Short mmCIF file of C-alpha atoms in Angstrom, two decimals:
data_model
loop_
_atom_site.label_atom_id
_atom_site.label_comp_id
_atom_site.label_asym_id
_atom_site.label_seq_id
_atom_site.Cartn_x
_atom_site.Cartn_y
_atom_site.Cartn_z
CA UNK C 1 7.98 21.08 2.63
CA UNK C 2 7.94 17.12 1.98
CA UNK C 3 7.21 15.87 -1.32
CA UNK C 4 3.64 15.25 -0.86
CA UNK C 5 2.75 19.01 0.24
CA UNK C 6 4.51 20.17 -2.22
CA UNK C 7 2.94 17.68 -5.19
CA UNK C 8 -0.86 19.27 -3.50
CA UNK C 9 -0.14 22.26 -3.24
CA UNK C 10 1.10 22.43 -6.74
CA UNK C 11 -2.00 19.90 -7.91
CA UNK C 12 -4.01 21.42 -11.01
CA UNK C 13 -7.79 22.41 -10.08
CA UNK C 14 -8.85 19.79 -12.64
CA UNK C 15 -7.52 16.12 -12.58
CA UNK C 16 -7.76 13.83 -16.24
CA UNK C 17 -8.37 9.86 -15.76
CA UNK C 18 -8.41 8.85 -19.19
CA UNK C 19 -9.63 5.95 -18.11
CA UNK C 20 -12.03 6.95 -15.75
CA UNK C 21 -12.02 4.85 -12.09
CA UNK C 22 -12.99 0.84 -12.13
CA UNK C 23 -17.39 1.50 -11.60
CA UNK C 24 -17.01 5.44 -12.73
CA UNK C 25 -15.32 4.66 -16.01
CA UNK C 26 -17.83 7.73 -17.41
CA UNK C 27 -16.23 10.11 -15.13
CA UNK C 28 -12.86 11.18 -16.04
CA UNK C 29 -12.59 15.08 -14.83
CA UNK C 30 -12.13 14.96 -11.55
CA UNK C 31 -11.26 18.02 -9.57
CA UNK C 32 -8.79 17.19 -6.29
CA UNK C 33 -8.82 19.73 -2.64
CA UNK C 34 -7.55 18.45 0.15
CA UNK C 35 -8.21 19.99 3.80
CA UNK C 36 -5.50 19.41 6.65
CA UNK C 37 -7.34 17.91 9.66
CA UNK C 38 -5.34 16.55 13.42
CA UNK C 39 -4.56 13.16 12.06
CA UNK C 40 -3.26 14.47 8.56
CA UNK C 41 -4.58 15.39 5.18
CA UNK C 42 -7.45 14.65 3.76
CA UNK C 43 -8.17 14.89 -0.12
CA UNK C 44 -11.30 15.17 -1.83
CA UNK C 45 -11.73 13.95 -5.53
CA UNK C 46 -14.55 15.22 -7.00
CA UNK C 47 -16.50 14.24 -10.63
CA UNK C 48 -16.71 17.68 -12.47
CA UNK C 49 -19.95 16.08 -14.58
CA UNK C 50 -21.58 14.88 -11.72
CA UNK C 51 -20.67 16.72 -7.84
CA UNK C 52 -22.70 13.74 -6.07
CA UNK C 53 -19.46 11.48 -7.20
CA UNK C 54 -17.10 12.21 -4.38
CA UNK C 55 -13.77 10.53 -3.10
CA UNK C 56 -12.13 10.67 0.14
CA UNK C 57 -8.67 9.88 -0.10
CA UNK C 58 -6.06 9.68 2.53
CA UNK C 59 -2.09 9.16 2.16
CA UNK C 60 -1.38 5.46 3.08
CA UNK C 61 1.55 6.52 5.64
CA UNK C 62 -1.97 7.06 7.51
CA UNK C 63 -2.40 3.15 8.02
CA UNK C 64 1.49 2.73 8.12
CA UNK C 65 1.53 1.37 4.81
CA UNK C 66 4.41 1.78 2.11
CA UNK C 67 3.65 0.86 -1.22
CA UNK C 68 6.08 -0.44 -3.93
CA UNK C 69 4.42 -0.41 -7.02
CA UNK C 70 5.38 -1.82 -10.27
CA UNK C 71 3.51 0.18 -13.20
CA UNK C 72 2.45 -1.55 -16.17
CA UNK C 73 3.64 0.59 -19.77
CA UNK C 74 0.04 1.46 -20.29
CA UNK C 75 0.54 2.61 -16.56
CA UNK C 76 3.28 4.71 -17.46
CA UNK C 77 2.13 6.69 -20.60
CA UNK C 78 -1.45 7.38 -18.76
CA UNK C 79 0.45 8.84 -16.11
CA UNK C 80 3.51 10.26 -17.87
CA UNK C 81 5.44 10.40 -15.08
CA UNK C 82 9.35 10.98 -15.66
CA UNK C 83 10.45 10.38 -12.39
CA UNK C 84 8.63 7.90 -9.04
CA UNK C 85 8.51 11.21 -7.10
CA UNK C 86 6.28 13.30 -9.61
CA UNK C 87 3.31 10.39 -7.91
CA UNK C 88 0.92 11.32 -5.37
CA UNK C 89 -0.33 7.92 -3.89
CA UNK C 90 -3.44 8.12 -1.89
CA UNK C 91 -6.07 5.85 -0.48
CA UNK C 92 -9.85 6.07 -1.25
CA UNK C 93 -11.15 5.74 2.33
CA UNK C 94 -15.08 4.95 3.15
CA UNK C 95 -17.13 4.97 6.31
CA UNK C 96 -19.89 1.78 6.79
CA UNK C 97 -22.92 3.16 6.48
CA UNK C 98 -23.36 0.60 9.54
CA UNK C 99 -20.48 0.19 11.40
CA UNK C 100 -20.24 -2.96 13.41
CA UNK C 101 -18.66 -3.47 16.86
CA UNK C 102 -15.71 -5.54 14.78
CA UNK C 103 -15.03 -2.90 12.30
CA UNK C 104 -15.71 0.20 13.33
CA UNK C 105 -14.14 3.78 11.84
CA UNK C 106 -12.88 4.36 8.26
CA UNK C 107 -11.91 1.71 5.78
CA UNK C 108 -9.21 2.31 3.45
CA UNK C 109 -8.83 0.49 -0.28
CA UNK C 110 -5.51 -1.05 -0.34
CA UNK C 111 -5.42 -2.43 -3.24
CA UNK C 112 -6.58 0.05 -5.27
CA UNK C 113 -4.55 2.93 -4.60
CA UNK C 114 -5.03 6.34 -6.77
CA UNK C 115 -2.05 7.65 -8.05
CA UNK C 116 -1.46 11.27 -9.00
CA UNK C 117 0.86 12.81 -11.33
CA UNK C 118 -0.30 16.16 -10.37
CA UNK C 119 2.44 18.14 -12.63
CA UNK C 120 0.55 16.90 -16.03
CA UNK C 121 -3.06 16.65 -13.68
CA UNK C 122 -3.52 12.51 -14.84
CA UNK C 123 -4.81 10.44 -12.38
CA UNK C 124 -5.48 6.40 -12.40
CA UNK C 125 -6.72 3.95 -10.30
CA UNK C 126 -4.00 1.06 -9.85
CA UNK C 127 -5.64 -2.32 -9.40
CA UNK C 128 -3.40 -4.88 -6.92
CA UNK C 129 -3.94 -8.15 -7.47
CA UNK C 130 -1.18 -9.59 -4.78
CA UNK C 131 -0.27 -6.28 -3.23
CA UNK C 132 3.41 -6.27 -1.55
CA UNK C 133 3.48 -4.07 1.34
CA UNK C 134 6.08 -3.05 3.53
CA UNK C 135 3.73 -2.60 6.92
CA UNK C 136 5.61 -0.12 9.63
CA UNK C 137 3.99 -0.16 13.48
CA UNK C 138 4.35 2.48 15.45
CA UNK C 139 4.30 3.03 18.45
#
């Protein structure tokens, strides 16, 4: 099982963001499923005040994209994270409520990936400024 199943499948019902998510500061019980679908997993964060607040995240090796993050110490404590591979990193993805012939499908938030430290069930939001990417194509 690769470290991502294993970090869901292990993920507490309830999820703490102590400080919320940047626009749903008010929300910080969240509670995290996932469902696996043909192109991969897909996660669904859920407010536990308020049911109509709803996230669909996605892992970013999705949209080829491997993150290198640096975490701040404020970071760090939220998270309390011993070791990088306690983190779940996923996407919050979106669908235009009008697509357009130049950007059609899902959209993914790049730079404002959520991470997951689903052993202690803490959760941020991680705000890029000047993301560094390493982008892989395949073919």
């Amino acid at each position: 099982m690769a470290d991502e199943e294993r970090i869901a499948a292990e993920a507490a019902e309830e999820l703490t963001f102590p400080n919320g998510i940047p626009g749903f500061e008010d929300h910080t019980q969240y509670r995290l499923t996932y469902s696996d679908i043909e192109a991969g997993r897909v996660y669904r964060l859920q407010s536990c005040t308020s049911p109509d607040v709803i996230f669909t995240l996605v892992d970013p090796n999705l949209y080829s994209l491997n993150y290198e993050l640096q975490l701040t110490d404020e970071e760090e404590a939220l998270l309390q994270a011993e070791h990088p591979e306690q983190i779940l990193v996923l996407l919050i993805v979106w669908k235009p409520e009008t697509p357009s012939p130049d950007k059609p499908g899902l959209h993914a938030n790049i730079t404002g990936p959520i991470l997951i430290n689903a052993d202690k069930g803490l959760g941020i939001q991680k705000v890029i400024d000047k993301p560094k990417l390493a982008l892989n194509i395949s073919a």
